[in-house]
Short mmCIF file of N, CA and C in Angstrom, two decimals:
data_model
loop_
_atom_site.label_atom_id
_atom_site.label_comp_id
_atom_site.label_asym_id
_atom_site.label_seq_id
_atom_site.Cartn_x
_atom_site.Cartn_y
_atom_site.Cartn_z
N ALA A 1 -5.68 4.69 16.87
CA ALA A 1 -5.87 3.81 18.01
C ALA A 1 -4.51 3.43 18.58
N ASP A 2 -4.45 3.24 19.91
CA ASP A 2 -3.19 2.81 20.48
C ASP A 2 -3.05 1.31 20.30
N LYS A 3 -1.83 0.84 20.57
CA LYS A 3 -1.50 -0.56 20.29
C LYS A 3 -2.43 -1.52 21.02
N ALA A 4 -2.85 -1.15 22.22
CA ALA A 4 -3.67 -2.05 23.03
C ALA A 4 -5.06 -2.27 22.43
N THR A 5 -5.52 -1.34 21.60
CA THR A 5 -6.88 -1.48 21.05
C THR A 5 -6.88 -1.99 19.61
N LYS A 6 -5.71 -2.22 19.04
CA LYS A 6 -5.66 -2.72 17.66
C LYS A 6 -5.99 -4.21 17.63
N ARG A 7 -6.64 -4.63 16.56
CA ARG A 7 -7.01 -6.04 16.42
C ARG A 7 -6.85 -6.46 14.97
N THR A 8 -6.32 -7.65 14.78
CA THR A 8 -6.17 -8.22 13.44
C THR A 8 -7.20 -9.32 13.24
N TYR A 9 -7.92 -9.23 12.11
CA TYR A 9 -8.83 -10.30 11.71
C TYR A 9 -8.16 -11.10 10.61
N TRP A 10 -7.92 -12.37 10.86
CA TRP A 10 -7.26 -13.25 9.89
C TRP A 10 -8.36 -13.90 9.05
N CYS A 11 -8.45 -13.54 7.78
CA CYS A 11 -9.59 -13.92 6.94
C CYS A 11 -9.16 -14.89 5.84
N ARG A 12 -10.00 -15.90 5.62
CA ARG A 12 -9.74 -16.89 4.56
C ARG A 12 -10.42 -16.52 3.25
N THR A 13 -11.50 -15.76 3.32
CA THR A 13 -12.27 -15.42 2.12
C THR A 13 -12.56 -13.93 2.09
N VAL A 14 -12.95 -13.43 0.90
CA VAL A 14 -13.34 -12.03 0.77
C VAL A 14 -14.56 -11.75 1.65
N ALA A 15 -15.50 -12.68 1.71
CA ALA A 15 -16.69 -12.50 2.54
C ALA A 15 -16.30 -12.33 4.01
N ASP A 16 -15.33 -13.11 4.47
CA ASP A 16 -14.86 -12.97 5.85
C ASP A 16 -14.27 -11.58 6.07
N ALA A 17 -13.50 -11.09 5.08
CA ALA A 17 -12.87 -9.78 5.21
C ALA A 17 -13.91 -8.66 5.23
N VAL A 18 -14.95 -8.77 4.39
CA VAL A 18 -16.02 -7.78 4.37
C VAL A 18 -16.73 -7.74 5.72
N ALA A 19 -17.02 -8.91 6.27
CA ALA A 19 -17.71 -8.97 7.56
C ALA A 19 -16.85 -8.36 8.66
N ALA A 20 -15.53 -8.62 8.63
CA ALA A 20 -14.64 -8.06 9.64
C ALA A 20 -14.59 -6.54 9.53
N ALA A 21 -14.55 -6.03 8.29
CA ALA A 21 -14.51 -4.58 8.08
C ALA A 21 -15.78 -3.93 8.58
N GLN A 22 -16.90 -4.58 8.37
CA GLN A 22 -18.17 -4.02 8.83
C GLN A 22 -18.24 -3.97 10.35
N ARG A 23 -17.66 -4.96 11.01
CA ARG A 23 -17.65 -4.95 12.48
C ARG A 23 -16.81 -3.81 13.04
N ALA A 24 -15.84 -3.35 12.25
CA ALA A 24 -14.93 -2.29 12.71
C ALA A 24 -15.21 -0.96 12.02
N ALA A 25 -16.45 -0.75 11.59
CA ALA A 25 -16.79 0.40 10.74
C ALA A 25 -16.51 1.74 11.39
N ASP A 26 -16.47 1.81 12.72
CA ASP A 26 -16.27 3.10 13.39
C ASP A 26 -14.80 3.35 13.73
N ARG A 27 -13.90 2.50 13.21
CA ARG A 27 -12.47 2.63 13.51
C ARG A 27 -11.67 2.64 12.22
N HIS A 28 -10.37 2.87 12.35
CA HIS A 28 -9.49 2.73 11.19
C HIS A 28 -9.46 1.27 10.76
N VAL A 29 -9.59 1.02 9.46
CA VAL A 29 -9.57 -0.35 8.94
C VAL A 29 -8.53 -0.43 7.83
N TYR A 30 -7.63 -1.39 7.96
CA TYR A 30 -6.57 -1.58 6.98
C TYR A 30 -6.58 -3.03 6.49
N TYR A 31 -6.02 -3.23 5.31
CA TYR A 31 -5.80 -4.59 4.80
C TYR A 31 -4.33 -4.72 4.45
N GLY A 32 -3.83 -5.94 4.50
CA GLY A 32 -2.43 -6.17 4.18
C GLY A 32 -2.26 -6.62 2.74
N ILE A 33 -1.18 -6.15 2.09
CA ILE A 33 -0.86 -6.66 0.75
C ILE A 33 -0.14 -8.00 0.84
N GLY A 34 0.36 -8.33 2.03
CA GLY A 34 1.06 -9.59 2.24
C GLY A 34 0.11 -10.68 2.70
N LEU A 35 0.27 -11.86 2.13
CA LEU A 35 -0.56 -13.01 2.47
C LEU A 35 0.13 -13.89 3.50
N SER A 36 -0.68 -14.63 4.25
CA SER A 36 -0.16 -15.54 5.26
C SER A 36 -0.69 -16.94 5.00
N THR A 37 0.10 -17.94 5.35
CA THR A 37 -0.34 -19.32 5.15
C THR A 37 -1.24 -19.81 6.28
N LYS A 38 -1.24 -19.09 7.40
CA LYS A 38 -2.06 -19.51 8.54
C LYS A 38 -2.41 -18.29 9.38
N PRO A 39 -3.51 -18.34 10.12
CA PRO A 39 -3.87 -17.20 10.97
C PRO A 39 -2.91 -17.05 12.14
N GLY A 40 -2.76 -15.80 12.56
CA GLY A 40 -1.95 -15.52 13.73
C GLY A 40 -2.83 -15.09 14.89
N GLU A 41 -2.23 -14.45 15.85
CA GLU A 41 -2.96 -13.97 17.02
C GLU A 41 -3.71 -12.68 16.68
N PRO A 42 -4.80 -12.40 17.38
CA PRO A 42 -5.55 -11.16 17.13
C PRO A 42 -4.75 -9.91 17.43
N THR A 43 -3.66 -10.03 18.19
CA THR A 43 -2.87 -8.87 18.57
C THR A 43 -1.63 -8.68 17.70
N GLU A 44 -1.46 -9.50 16.66
CA GLU A 44 -0.27 -9.38 15.83
C GLU A 44 -0.63 -9.29 14.36
N ARG A 45 0.32 -8.77 13.57
CA ARG A 45 0.18 -8.71 12.12
C ARG A 45 1.16 -9.68 11.49
N VAL A 46 0.91 -10.01 10.24
CA VAL A 46 1.87 -10.82 9.52
C VAL A 46 3.18 -10.05 9.43
N LYS A 47 4.29 -10.73 9.57
CA LYS A 47 5.61 -10.09 9.54
C LYS A 47 6.21 -10.20 8.13
N ALA A 48 7.03 -9.22 7.78
CA ALA A 48 7.67 -9.23 6.46
C ALA A 48 8.48 -10.50 6.26
N SER A 49 9.06 -11.02 7.34
CA SER A 49 9.91 -12.21 7.24
C SER A 49 9.12 -13.50 7.04
N THR A 50 7.80 -13.44 7.27
CA THR A 50 6.98 -14.65 7.13
C THR A 50 5.87 -14.49 6.09
N VAL A 51 5.81 -13.34 5.40
CA VAL A 51 4.81 -13.16 4.34
C VAL A 51 4.96 -14.27 3.31
N ALA A 52 3.83 -14.88 2.94
CA ALA A 52 3.85 -16.02 2.03
C ALA A 52 3.61 -15.62 0.58
N GLY A 53 3.29 -14.35 0.34
CA GLY A 53 3.05 -13.87 -1.02
C GLY A 53 2.49 -12.47 -0.96
N ILE A 54 2.47 -11.80 -2.11
CA ILE A 54 1.89 -10.46 -2.18
C ILE A 54 0.97 -10.39 -3.40
N VAL A 55 0.03 -9.45 -3.35
CA VAL A 55 -0.96 -9.32 -4.43
C VAL A 55 -0.60 -8.21 -5.42
N GLY A 56 0.42 -7.40 -5.09
CA GLY A 56 0.81 -6.32 -5.98
C GLY A 56 1.74 -5.36 -5.27
N LEU A 57 1.93 -4.18 -5.87
CA LEU A 57 2.77 -3.13 -5.31
C LEU A 57 1.91 -1.90 -5.06
N VAL A 58 2.36 -1.04 -4.14
CA VAL A 58 1.53 0.09 -3.72
C VAL A 58 2.35 1.36 -3.58
N ALA A 59 1.63 2.48 -3.56
CA ALA A 59 2.22 3.78 -3.22
C ALA A 59 1.24 4.52 -2.33
N ASP A 60 1.77 5.33 -1.43
CA ASP A 60 0.95 6.14 -0.53
C ASP A 60 1.45 7.57 -0.63
N ILE A 61 0.62 8.45 -1.19
CA ILE A 61 1.02 9.82 -1.46
C ILE A 61 0.17 10.76 -0.62
N ASP A 62 0.75 11.23 0.47
CA ASP A 62 0.04 12.17 1.33
C ASP A 62 -0.13 13.51 0.62
N ILE A 63 -1.15 14.25 1.03
CA ILE A 63 -1.47 15.54 0.41
C ILE A 63 -1.45 16.62 1.47
N GLY A 64 -0.88 17.77 1.12
CA GLY A 64 -0.99 18.95 1.97
C GLY A 64 0.09 19.03 3.02
N THR A 65 -0.05 19.99 3.91
CA THR A 65 0.93 20.28 4.93
C THR A 65 0.70 19.39 6.15
N HIS A 66 1.76 18.73 6.58
CA HIS A 66 1.71 17.90 7.79
C HIS A 66 2.75 18.43 8.77
N ASP A 67 2.65 18.01 10.00
CA ASP A 67 3.58 18.53 11.01
C ASP A 67 4.86 17.71 11.12
N ASN A 68 5.11 16.82 10.14
CA ASN A 68 6.32 16.00 10.19
C ASN A 68 7.46 16.63 9.39
N GLY A 69 7.23 17.81 8.82
CA GLY A 69 8.30 18.50 8.11
C GLY A 69 8.51 18.06 6.67
N LYS A 70 7.74 17.10 6.19
CA LYS A 70 7.90 16.62 4.82
C LYS A 70 7.10 17.49 3.86
N HIS A 71 7.58 17.54 2.62
CA HIS A 71 6.94 18.37 1.60
C HIS A 71 6.17 17.46 0.66
N TYR A 72 4.86 17.35 0.91
CA TYR A 72 3.99 16.50 0.11
C TYR A 72 3.34 17.32 -1.01
N PRO A 73 2.76 16.66 -2.03
CA PRO A 73 2.00 17.42 -3.02
C PRO A 73 0.93 18.26 -2.33
N PRO A 74 0.70 19.51 -2.80
CA PRO A 74 -0.19 20.41 -2.08
C PRO A 74 -1.67 20.08 -2.20
N ASP A 75 -2.06 19.37 -3.26
CA ASP A 75 -3.48 19.09 -3.45
C ASP A 75 -3.65 17.80 -4.28
N GLN A 76 -4.90 17.42 -4.48
CA GLN A 76 -5.18 16.17 -5.18
C GLN A 76 -4.69 16.21 -6.62
N ASP A 77 -4.83 17.35 -7.29
CA ASP A 77 -4.37 17.44 -8.68
C ASP A 77 -2.88 17.17 -8.78
N ALA A 78 -2.11 17.73 -7.85
CA ALA A 78 -0.66 17.52 -7.86
C ALA A 78 -0.32 16.06 -7.58
N ALA A 79 -1.04 15.44 -6.66
CA ALA A 79 -0.81 14.02 -6.36
C ALA A 79 -1.18 13.15 -7.56
N GLU A 80 -2.27 13.50 -8.25
CA GLU A 80 -2.67 12.76 -9.46
C GLU A 80 -1.60 12.89 -10.54
N ALA A 81 -1.05 14.09 -10.70
CA ALA A 81 0.00 14.30 -11.70
C ALA A 81 1.23 13.46 -11.38
N LEU A 82 1.55 13.36 -10.09
CA LEU A 82 2.69 12.54 -9.68
C LEU A 82 2.45 11.08 -10.06
N ILE A 83 1.26 10.58 -9.75
CA ILE A 83 0.93 9.18 -10.09
C ILE A 83 1.00 8.96 -11.60
N GLY A 84 0.53 9.96 -12.37
CA GLY A 84 0.57 9.83 -13.81
C GLY A 84 1.96 9.79 -14.40
N GLY A 85 2.94 10.27 -13.65
CA GLY A 85 4.31 10.28 -14.14
C GLY A 85 5.15 9.11 -13.68
N ILE A 86 4.56 8.16 -12.99
CA ILE A 86 5.33 7.03 -12.45
C ILE A 86 5.77 6.07 -13.54
N GLY A 87 4.94 5.92 -14.61
CA GLY A 87 5.37 5.09 -15.73
C GLY A 87 4.48 3.92 -16.03
N LEU A 88 3.77 3.41 -15.05
CA LEU A 88 2.78 2.35 -15.24
C LEU A 88 1.48 2.82 -14.60
N LEU A 89 0.39 2.74 -15.33
CA LEU A 89 -0.89 3.15 -14.77
C LEU A 89 -1.33 2.18 -13.68
N PRO A 90 -1.77 2.69 -12.54
CA PRO A 90 -2.19 1.79 -11.46
C PRO A 90 -3.51 1.09 -11.78
N THR A 91 -3.71 -0.04 -11.14
CA THR A 91 -4.99 -0.74 -11.24
C THR A 91 -6.10 0.07 -10.59
N ALA A 92 -5.78 0.70 -9.47
CA ALA A 92 -6.77 1.49 -8.74
C ALA A 92 -6.08 2.63 -8.02
N VAL A 93 -6.82 3.74 -7.86
CA VAL A 93 -6.38 4.87 -7.06
C VAL A 93 -7.45 5.11 -6.01
N ILE A 94 -7.04 5.15 -4.76
CA ILE A 94 -7.94 5.27 -3.62
C ILE A 94 -7.63 6.56 -2.88
N HIS A 95 -8.68 7.31 -2.53
CA HIS A 95 -8.50 8.47 -1.66
C HIS A 95 -8.61 7.99 -0.21
N SER A 96 -7.54 8.16 0.54
CA SER A 96 -7.50 7.64 1.91
C SER A 96 -8.09 8.59 2.94
N GLY A 97 -8.51 9.77 2.50
CA GLY A 97 -8.95 10.80 3.44
C GLY A 97 -7.86 11.82 3.70
N GLY A 98 -6.61 11.39 3.53
CA GLY A 98 -5.48 12.30 3.73
C GLY A 98 -4.51 12.30 2.57
N GLY A 99 -4.82 11.53 1.54
CA GLY A 99 -3.93 11.43 0.39
C GLY A 99 -4.44 10.38 -0.57
N LEU A 100 -3.58 10.00 -1.52
CA LEU A 100 -3.96 9.00 -2.52
C LEU A 100 -3.10 7.76 -2.34
N GLN A 101 -3.75 6.61 -2.45
CA GLN A 101 -3.06 5.33 -2.43
C GLN A 101 -3.25 4.69 -3.80
N ALA A 102 -2.15 4.30 -4.42
CA ALA A 102 -2.20 3.67 -5.74
C ALA A 102 -1.83 2.19 -5.60
N LEU A 103 -2.54 1.34 -6.34
CA LEU A 103 -2.31 -0.10 -6.30
C LEU A 103 -2.02 -0.59 -7.71
N TRP A 104 -0.95 -1.35 -7.83
CA TRP A 104 -0.64 -2.05 -9.07
C TRP A 104 -0.79 -3.55 -8.78
N LEU A 105 -1.94 -4.10 -9.11
CA LEU A 105 -2.22 -5.49 -8.78
C LEU A 105 -1.59 -6.42 -9.81
N PHE A 106 -1.15 -7.58 -9.32
CA PHE A 106 -0.59 -8.59 -10.21
C PHE A 106 -1.71 -9.39 -10.89
N LYS A 107 -1.36 -10.05 -11.98
CA LYS A 107 -2.34 -10.88 -12.68
C LYS A 107 -2.80 -12.02 -11.79
N GLU A 108 -1.93 -12.47 -10.94
CA GLU A 108 -2.29 -13.45 -9.91
C GLU A 108 -1.35 -13.23 -8.72
N PRO A 109 -1.77 -13.58 -7.50
CA PRO A 109 -0.88 -13.37 -6.35
C PRO A 109 0.47 -14.04 -6.57
N TRP A 110 1.51 -13.36 -6.14
CA TRP A 110 2.86 -13.91 -6.22
C TRP A 110 3.10 -14.69 -4.93
N ALA A 111 2.95 -16.00 -5.01
CA ALA A 111 3.16 -16.86 -3.85
C ALA A 111 4.63 -17.28 -3.81
N PHE A 112 5.23 -17.17 -2.64
CA PHE A 112 6.66 -17.45 -2.50
C PHE A 112 6.88 -18.93 -2.18
N ASP A 113 7.71 -19.57 -2.98
CA ASP A 113 8.05 -20.97 -2.73
C ASP A 113 9.27 -21.10 -1.83
N THR A 114 10.10 -20.05 -1.81
CA THR A 114 11.33 -20.10 -1.03
C THR A 114 11.58 -18.75 -0.37
N ASP A 115 12.47 -18.75 0.61
CA ASP A 115 12.85 -17.50 1.25
C ASP A 115 13.56 -16.60 0.25
N ALA A 116 14.30 -17.18 -0.68
CA ALA A 116 14.98 -16.38 -1.70
C ALA A 116 13.97 -15.63 -2.56
N GLU A 117 12.84 -16.26 -2.86
CA GLU A 117 11.81 -15.59 -3.65
C GLU A 117 11.18 -14.44 -2.86
N ARG A 118 11.02 -14.65 -1.56
CA ARG A 118 10.50 -13.57 -0.71
C ARG A 118 11.46 -12.38 -0.74
N LYS A 119 12.75 -12.65 -0.68
CA LYS A 119 13.74 -11.57 -0.73
C LYS A 119 13.74 -10.89 -2.09
N GLU A 120 13.50 -11.65 -3.15
CA GLU A 120 13.41 -11.07 -4.49
C GLU A 120 12.22 -10.11 -4.56
N ALA A 121 11.08 -10.52 -4.00
CA ALA A 121 9.90 -9.66 -3.98
C ALA A 121 10.15 -8.41 -3.14
N ALA A 122 10.83 -8.57 -2.01
CA ALA A 122 11.14 -7.42 -1.15
C ALA A 122 12.03 -6.43 -1.88
N ALA A 123 13.01 -6.94 -2.64
CA ALA A 123 13.90 -6.06 -3.40
C ALA A 123 13.14 -5.33 -4.50
N LEU A 124 12.20 -6.04 -5.15
CA LEU A 124 11.40 -5.41 -6.21
C LEU A 124 10.52 -4.31 -5.62
N SER A 125 9.88 -4.60 -4.50
CA SER A 125 9.01 -3.62 -3.86
C SER A 125 9.81 -2.40 -3.39
N GLU A 126 10.98 -2.65 -2.82
CA GLU A 126 11.83 -1.55 -2.37
C GLU A 126 12.30 -0.71 -3.56
N GLY A 127 12.67 -1.38 -4.65
CA GLY A 127 13.11 -0.66 -5.84
C GLY A 127 11.99 0.16 -6.45
N TRP A 128 10.77 -0.39 -6.47
CA TRP A 128 9.62 0.35 -6.99
C TRP A 128 9.36 1.58 -6.12
N GLY A 129 9.49 1.41 -4.81
CA GLY A 129 9.33 2.55 -3.91
C GLY A 129 10.39 3.62 -4.16
N ALA A 130 11.63 3.20 -4.43
CA ALA A 130 12.70 4.15 -4.72
C ALA A 130 12.42 4.90 -6.02
N HIS A 131 11.86 4.19 -7.01
CA HIS A 131 11.50 4.83 -8.27
C HIS A 131 10.43 5.90 -8.04
N ILE A 132 9.41 5.58 -7.26
CA ILE A 132 8.34 6.54 -6.98
C ILE A 132 8.89 7.75 -6.23
N ALA A 133 9.79 7.52 -5.27
CA ALA A 133 10.40 8.63 -4.54
C ALA A 133 11.22 9.51 -5.47
N GLU A 134 11.88 8.90 -6.45
CA GLU A 134 12.67 9.67 -7.41
C GLU A 134 11.77 10.53 -8.29
N VAL A 135 10.64 9.96 -8.74
CA VAL A 135 9.67 10.72 -9.54
C VAL A 135 9.11 11.88 -8.72
N ALA A 136 8.77 11.62 -7.45
CA ALA A 136 8.26 12.69 -6.59
C ALA A 136 9.30 13.78 -6.41
N GLY A 137 10.56 13.39 -6.26
CA GLY A 137 11.64 14.36 -6.09
C GLY A 137 11.79 15.30 -7.26
N ARG A 138 11.51 14.80 -8.46
CA ARG A 138 11.58 15.68 -9.64
C ARG A 138 10.59 16.82 -9.54
N HIS A 139 9.46 16.58 -8.85
CA HIS A 139 8.44 17.61 -8.67
C HIS A 139 8.68 18.43 -7.40
N GLY A 140 9.71 18.08 -6.64
CA GLY A 140 9.97 18.78 -5.39
C GLY A 140 9.18 18.24 -4.22
N TYR A 141 8.64 17.01 -4.36
CA TYR A 141 7.81 16.42 -3.31
C TYR A 141 8.51 15.24 -2.66
N GLN A 142 7.95 14.83 -1.55
CA GLN A 142 8.38 13.62 -0.85
C GLN A 142 7.20 12.67 -0.74
N VAL A 143 7.49 11.40 -0.63
CA VAL A 143 6.46 10.38 -0.35
C VAL A 143 6.97 9.49 0.76
N ASP A 144 6.04 8.94 1.52
CA ASP A 144 6.43 8.03 2.59
C ASP A 144 6.73 6.64 2.02
N PRO A 145 7.76 5.96 2.52
CA PRO A 145 8.06 4.62 2.02
C PRO A 145 7.04 3.60 2.52
N VAL A 146 6.48 2.82 1.59
CA VAL A 146 5.49 1.79 1.95
C VAL A 146 5.83 0.48 1.24
N HIS A 147 7.13 0.21 1.11
CA HIS A 147 7.53 -0.93 0.27
C HIS A 147 7.68 -2.24 1.04
N ASP A 148 7.57 -2.23 2.36
CA ASP A 148 7.76 -3.48 3.10
C ASP A 148 6.61 -4.46 2.81
N LEU A 149 6.92 -5.72 2.78
CA LEU A 149 5.95 -6.74 2.38
C LEU A 149 4.79 -6.88 3.37
N ALA A 150 4.97 -6.41 4.58
CA ALA A 150 3.90 -6.49 5.59
C ALA A 150 3.07 -5.21 5.64
N ARG A 151 3.21 -4.35 4.64
CA ARG A 151 2.51 -3.06 4.62
C ARG A 151 1.00 -3.25 4.66
N VAL A 152 0.33 -2.37 5.40
CA VAL A 152 -1.13 -2.33 5.40
C VAL A 152 -1.59 -1.00 4.80
N MET A 153 -2.73 -1.04 4.11
CA MET A 153 -3.30 0.12 3.43
C MET A 153 -4.74 0.30 3.89
N ARG A 154 -5.25 1.51 3.75
CA ARG A 154 -6.64 1.77 4.17
C ARG A 154 -7.62 1.09 3.22
N LEU A 155 -8.68 0.56 3.79
CA LEU A 155 -9.66 -0.20 3.03
C LEU A 155 -10.77 0.72 2.51
N PRO A 156 -10.99 0.76 1.18
CA PRO A 156 -12.10 1.57 0.65
C PRO A 156 -13.43 1.12 1.24
N GLY A 157 -14.31 2.10 1.44
CA GLY A 157 -15.61 1.82 2.05
C GLY A 157 -15.61 2.00 3.55
N THR A 158 -14.44 2.33 4.13
CA THR A 158 -14.34 2.58 5.57
C THR A 158 -14.05 4.07 5.79
N TRP A 159 -13.65 4.42 7.00
CA TRP A 159 -13.50 5.83 7.35
C TRP A 159 -12.12 6.09 7.94
N ASN A 160 -11.59 7.29 7.64
CA ASN A 160 -10.38 7.79 8.26
C ASN A 160 -10.82 8.69 9.40
N VAL A 161 -10.58 8.25 10.63
CA VAL A 161 -11.15 8.95 11.79
C VAL A 161 -10.05 9.55 12.67
N LYS A 162 -9.04 10.13 12.05
CA LYS A 162 -7.98 10.76 12.83
C LYS A 162 -8.55 11.90 13.67
N PRO A 163 -8.07 12.06 14.89
CA PRO A 163 -8.64 13.08 15.79
C PRO A 163 -8.46 14.50 15.28
N GLU A 164 -7.46 14.73 14.41
CA GLU A 164 -7.26 16.10 13.90
C GLU A 164 -8.27 16.48 12.81
N TYR A 165 -9.04 15.50 12.33
CA TYR A 165 -10.06 15.81 11.34
C TYR A 165 -11.37 16.18 12.05
N PRO A 166 -12.00 17.30 11.66
CA PRO A 166 -13.27 17.68 12.31
C PRO A 166 -14.36 16.62 12.15
N GLU A 167 -14.37 15.96 11.00
CA GLU A 167 -15.35 14.91 10.72
C GLU A 167 -14.63 13.70 10.14
N PRO A 168 -15.13 12.48 10.35
CA PRO A 168 -14.53 11.31 9.68
C PRO A 168 -14.52 11.49 8.16
N ARG A 169 -13.45 11.04 7.53
CA ARG A 169 -13.32 11.19 6.08
C ARG A 169 -13.46 9.83 5.42
N PRO A 170 -14.26 9.74 4.35
CA PRO A 170 -14.44 8.44 3.70
C PRO A 170 -13.20 8.00 2.94
N VAL A 171 -12.93 6.71 2.98
CA VAL A 171 -11.90 6.11 2.16
C VAL A 171 -12.61 5.51 0.95
N LYS A 172 -12.27 6.02 -0.24
CA LYS A 172 -13.07 5.64 -1.41
C LYS A 172 -12.19 5.44 -2.64
N VAL A 173 -12.67 4.58 -3.53
CA VAL A 173 -12.00 4.35 -4.81
C VAL A 173 -12.32 5.52 -5.73
N LEU A 174 -11.28 6.19 -6.21
CA LEU A 174 -11.47 7.29 -7.16
C LEU A 174 -11.64 6.75 -8.57
N ARG A 175 -10.84 5.77 -8.93
CA ARG A 175 -10.95 5.15 -10.25
C ARG A 175 -10.25 3.80 -10.19
N ALA A 176 -10.69 2.91 -11.05
CA ALA A 176 -10.10 1.57 -11.07
C ALA A 176 -10.36 0.91 -12.41
N ASP A 177 -9.40 0.13 -12.84
CA ASP A 177 -9.55 -0.76 -13.99
C ASP A 177 -8.99 -2.11 -13.55
N TYR A 178 -9.89 -2.96 -13.08
CA TYR A 178 -9.43 -4.22 -12.48
C TYR A 178 -8.96 -5.23 -13.52
N ASP A 179 -9.11 -4.90 -14.80
CA ASP A 179 -8.50 -5.72 -15.85
C ASP A 179 -7.05 -5.32 -16.10
N ARG A 180 -6.64 -4.18 -15.54
CA ARG A 180 -5.26 -3.73 -15.69
C ARG A 180 -4.42 -4.39 -14.60
N ARG A 181 -3.78 -5.49 -14.98
CA ARG A 181 -2.97 -6.26 -14.04
C ARG A 181 -1.57 -6.43 -14.63
N TYR A 182 -0.62 -6.71 -13.77
CA TYR A 182 0.77 -6.78 -14.20
C TYR A 182 1.43 -8.06 -13.71
N ASN A 183 2.44 -8.50 -14.47
CA ASN A 183 3.38 -9.49 -13.98
C ASN A 183 4.47 -8.75 -13.20
N PRO A 184 5.04 -9.37 -12.19
CA PRO A 184 6.11 -8.69 -11.45
C PRO A 184 7.25 -8.19 -12.35
N SER A 185 7.51 -8.89 -13.44
CA SER A 185 8.60 -8.50 -14.33
C SER A 185 8.35 -7.14 -14.98
N ALA A 186 7.09 -6.67 -15.03
CA ALA A 186 6.78 -5.39 -15.66
C ALA A 186 7.44 -4.22 -14.93
N PHE A 187 7.79 -4.41 -13.67
CA PHE A 187 8.34 -3.32 -12.86
C PHE A 187 9.86 -3.26 -12.91
N ALA A 188 10.48 -4.30 -13.46
CA ALA A 188 11.93 -4.42 -13.39
C ALA A 188 12.64 -3.25 -14.07
N ASP A 189 12.12 -2.76 -15.19
CA ASP A 189 12.78 -1.68 -15.92
C ASP A 189 12.78 -0.36 -15.15
N PHE A 190 11.90 -0.23 -14.17
CA PHE A 190 11.80 1.01 -13.42
C PHE A 190 12.61 0.97 -12.13
N VAL A 191 13.09 -0.20 -11.77
CA VAL A 191 13.78 -0.36 -10.50
C VAL A 191 15.26 -0.02 -10.68
N PRO A 192 15.81 0.87 -9.87
CA PRO A 192 17.23 1.21 -10.00
C PRO A 192 18.10 -0.04 -9.85
N ALA A 193 19.12 -0.12 -10.68
CA ALA A 193 20.01 -1.29 -10.63
C ALA A 193 20.83 -1.26 -9.34
N THR A 194 21.04 -2.44 -8.77
CA THR A 194 21.88 -2.57 -7.59
C THR A 194 23.33 -2.66 -8.02
N PRO A 195 24.19 -1.78 -7.50
CA PRO A 195 25.60 -1.82 -7.90
C PRO A 195 26.25 -3.17 -7.59
N GLU A 196 27.09 -3.64 -8.51
CA GLU A 196 27.82 -4.87 -8.26
C GLU A 196 28.84 -4.63 -7.14
N PRO A 197 29.00 -5.60 -6.23
CA PRO A 197 29.98 -5.41 -5.14
C PRO A 197 31.40 -5.37 -5.69
N GLU A 198 32.25 -4.64 -4.99
CA GLU A 198 33.67 -4.58 -5.36
C GLU A 198 34.29 -5.96 -5.21
N PRO A 199 35.12 -6.38 -6.16
CA PRO A 199 35.78 -7.71 -6.01
C PRO A 199 36.76 -7.68 -4.87
#
């Protein structure tokens, strides 16, 4: 959809979000991993600079040949193998219609009390994304960066209706263990260390 037809539904409850997704069933439907303290305009999304918390970390692994020149895993088995080599099992793996999206949900949402905490979360998410890119590189693949706190992901139970697809493709959960949750500190060992600045 072009920018003029996009709409954001600001939801307070899961029931509100389900109802909004059902109203948009014939279009692309995304949800944000970033939380907001108040609703915004229908024409805007929450910004990374104002995200009030996140529910976890994510990866988006496209499959097959695309016209952007990137070398993605050739099939679902290869994408699954990549996810299996990341080091922490995801809470859920979702087939987006064009690839796999992995979610590592936290034991509870990480709500930011300060701007410094938001920056800490942004650094952790960016580092986790760099780790995933490094793992993909070992296999000769690339992945798209999705580490920004305002990232949106495709919602399971909806449809991927890109015009290049002959038929709409379902967005569906391939597997999930919703008891598998993490503290943000669990990702620290996988995040590349930031070099100390020169004195």
